[in-house]
XYZ file of C-alpha atoms in Angstrom:
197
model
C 0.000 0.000 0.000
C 1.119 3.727 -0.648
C -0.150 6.321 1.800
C -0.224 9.779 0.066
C -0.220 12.752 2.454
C -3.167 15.108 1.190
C -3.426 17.563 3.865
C -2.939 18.903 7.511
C -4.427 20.967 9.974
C -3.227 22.596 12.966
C -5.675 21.856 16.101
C -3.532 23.514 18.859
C -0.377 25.140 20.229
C 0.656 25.420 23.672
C 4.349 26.009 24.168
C 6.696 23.617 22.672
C 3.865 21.420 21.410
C 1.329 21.690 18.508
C -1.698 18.939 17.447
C -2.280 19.100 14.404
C -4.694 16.461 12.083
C -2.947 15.318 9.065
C -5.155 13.437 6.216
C -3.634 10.314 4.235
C -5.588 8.784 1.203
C -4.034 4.684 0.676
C -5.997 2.508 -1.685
C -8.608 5.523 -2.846
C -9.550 6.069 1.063
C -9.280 8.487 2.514
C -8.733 8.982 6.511
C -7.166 11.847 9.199
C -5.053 10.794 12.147
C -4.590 13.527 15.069
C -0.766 13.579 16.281
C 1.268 15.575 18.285
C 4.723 17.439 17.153
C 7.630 17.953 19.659
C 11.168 19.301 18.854
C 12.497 15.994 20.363
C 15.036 15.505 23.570
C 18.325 14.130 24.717
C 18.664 12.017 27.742
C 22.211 11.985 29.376
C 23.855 8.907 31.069
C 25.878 10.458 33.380
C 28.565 7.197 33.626
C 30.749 7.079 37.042
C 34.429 4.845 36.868
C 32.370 2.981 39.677
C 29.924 1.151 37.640
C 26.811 4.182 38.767
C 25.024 5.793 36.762
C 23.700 9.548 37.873
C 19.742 9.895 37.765
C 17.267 12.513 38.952
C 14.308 11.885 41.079
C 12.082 14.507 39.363
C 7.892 15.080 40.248
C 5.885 14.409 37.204
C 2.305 16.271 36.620
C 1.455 13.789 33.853
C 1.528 10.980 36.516
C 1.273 12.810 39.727
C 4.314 11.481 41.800
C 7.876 11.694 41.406
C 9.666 9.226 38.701
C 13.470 8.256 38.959
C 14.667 9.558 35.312
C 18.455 10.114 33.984
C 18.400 13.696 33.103
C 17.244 14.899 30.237
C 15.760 17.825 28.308
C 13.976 19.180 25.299
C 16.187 20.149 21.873
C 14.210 23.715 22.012
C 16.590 26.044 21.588
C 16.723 26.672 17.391
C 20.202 25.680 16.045
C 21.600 24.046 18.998
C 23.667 21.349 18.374
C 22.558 17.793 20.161
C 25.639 17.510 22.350
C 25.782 21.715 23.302
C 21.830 20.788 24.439
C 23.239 17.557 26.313
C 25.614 19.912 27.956
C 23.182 22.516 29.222
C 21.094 19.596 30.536
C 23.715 17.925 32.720
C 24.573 20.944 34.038
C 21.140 22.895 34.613
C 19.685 19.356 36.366
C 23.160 17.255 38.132
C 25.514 20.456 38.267
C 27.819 18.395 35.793
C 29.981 18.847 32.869
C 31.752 16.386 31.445
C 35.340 15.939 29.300
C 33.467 13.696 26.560
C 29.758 13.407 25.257
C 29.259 10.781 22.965
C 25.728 9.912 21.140
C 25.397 6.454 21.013
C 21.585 6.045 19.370
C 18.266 8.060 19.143
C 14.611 6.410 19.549
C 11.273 7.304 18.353
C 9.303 8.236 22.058
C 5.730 6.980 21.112
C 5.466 7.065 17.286
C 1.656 5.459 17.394
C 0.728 9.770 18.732
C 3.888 12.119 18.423
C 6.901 12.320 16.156
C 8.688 13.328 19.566
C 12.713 11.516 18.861
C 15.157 11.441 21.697
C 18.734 11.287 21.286
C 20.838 9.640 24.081
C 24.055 10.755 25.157
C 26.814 8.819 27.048
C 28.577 11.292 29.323
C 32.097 10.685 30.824
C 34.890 12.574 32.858
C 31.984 14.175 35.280
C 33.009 17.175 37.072
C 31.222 19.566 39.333
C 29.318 22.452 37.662
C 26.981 24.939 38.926
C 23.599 23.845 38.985
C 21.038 26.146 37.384
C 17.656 24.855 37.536
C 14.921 26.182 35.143
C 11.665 24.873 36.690
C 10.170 24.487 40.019
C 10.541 20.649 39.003
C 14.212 21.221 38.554
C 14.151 23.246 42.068
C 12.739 20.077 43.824
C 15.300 17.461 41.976
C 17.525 15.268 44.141
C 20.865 13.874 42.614
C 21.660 10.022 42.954
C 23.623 7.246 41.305
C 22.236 3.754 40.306
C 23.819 0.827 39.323
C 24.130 0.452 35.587
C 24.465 -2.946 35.882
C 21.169 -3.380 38.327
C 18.860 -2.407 35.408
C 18.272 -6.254 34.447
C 16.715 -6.993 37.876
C 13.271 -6.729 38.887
C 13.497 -4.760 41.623
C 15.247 -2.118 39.962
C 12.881 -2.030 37.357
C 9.856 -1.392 40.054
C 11.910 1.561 40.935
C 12.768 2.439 37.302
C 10.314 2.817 35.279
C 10.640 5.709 33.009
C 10.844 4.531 29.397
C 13.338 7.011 28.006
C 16.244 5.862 30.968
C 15.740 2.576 30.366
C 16.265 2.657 26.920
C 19.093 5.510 27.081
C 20.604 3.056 29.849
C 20.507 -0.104 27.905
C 21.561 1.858 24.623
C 24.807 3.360 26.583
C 25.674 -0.549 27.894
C 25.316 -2.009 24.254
C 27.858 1.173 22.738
C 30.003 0.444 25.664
C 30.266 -3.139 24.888
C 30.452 -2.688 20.967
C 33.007 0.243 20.819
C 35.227 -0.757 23.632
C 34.692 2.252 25.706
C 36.147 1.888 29.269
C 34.917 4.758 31.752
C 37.626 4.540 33.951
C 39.812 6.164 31.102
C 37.624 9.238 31.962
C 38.051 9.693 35.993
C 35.666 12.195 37.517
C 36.789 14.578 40.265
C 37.812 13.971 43.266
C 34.422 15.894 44.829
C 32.235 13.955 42.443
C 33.397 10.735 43.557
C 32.513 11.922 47.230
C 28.636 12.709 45.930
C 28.602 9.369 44.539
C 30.353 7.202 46.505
């Protein structure tokens, strides 16, 4: 079957999202599916020589309660490269930088509603950084570390279970694996180790 795109719409805009209702015609039919368009996202994995990986425990509205995410932000700042957004996202939620970002993969959120794509970054070398939150969200984050390598089990899934971390998690351990990448050839500093320890 060919689907033809005959027309679109826009429903709504608030902020960074718009509906709109786009109409297809396949087979001389003829039909209109509603979706949502966002400017997609990265999600950081924050990687410690120590086997952690640094998350965010982060209160969502959508959900009502607070969700255990790596952090991660919106690419909605025009002409910013993926890795400069990365950047401005370790720092404004973990009060990180980092000597190397790497992007290992990107992933289609929910493609069934919104053509929302986010990119995941591997993040080495962490240092401290200022924080500078954005949000009252951001206000109320707390810092942690997680073990990478606890993802598989159940129980850490009952704790995790925000789709974008798992995926940017188990994305960062295949790259890891494929490309040879060894964290501890990236120390962080001495005062990060003593958050994270």
């Amino acid at each position: 079957m060919t689907f033809a795109k005959i027309g679109e719409r826009t429903l709504a805009t608030n902020g960074f999202l718009t509906m709109r209702e786009k109409s297809f015609r396949v087979n001389g039919v003829d039909y209109r599916r509603t979706v949502v368009e966002h400017p997609g996202a990265v999600v950081i994995v924050p990687l410690l020589t120590n086997g952690r990986v640094v998350v965010v425990r982060q209160f969502r509205p959508s959900v009502e309660r607070h969700l255990i995410e790596l952090p991660a932000g919106k690419c909605d700042v025009p002409g910013e490269e993926l890795l400069t957004t990365a950047e401005r996202e370790l720092q404004e939620e973990c009060g990180l930088k980092a000597d190397r970002l790497e992007l290992v993969g990107s992933f289609l959120n929910s493609p069934g509603f919104t053509n929302e794509t986010t990119h995941v970054v591997i993040a080495l070398g962490l240092s401290d950084a200022p924080l500078a939150p954005q949000s009252v969200e951001e206000e109320d984050m707390q810092i942690r570390a997680l073990s990478i390598g606890a993802l598989g089990e159940f129980s850490a899934l009952q704790e995790l279970d925000d789709g974008k971390s798992i995926v940017g998690i188990t994305l960062s351990k295949l790259y890891l694996l494929q490309h040879g990448l060894d964290p501890s050839n990236y120390p962080e500093s001495t005062s990060v180790r003593e958050r994270f320890s």
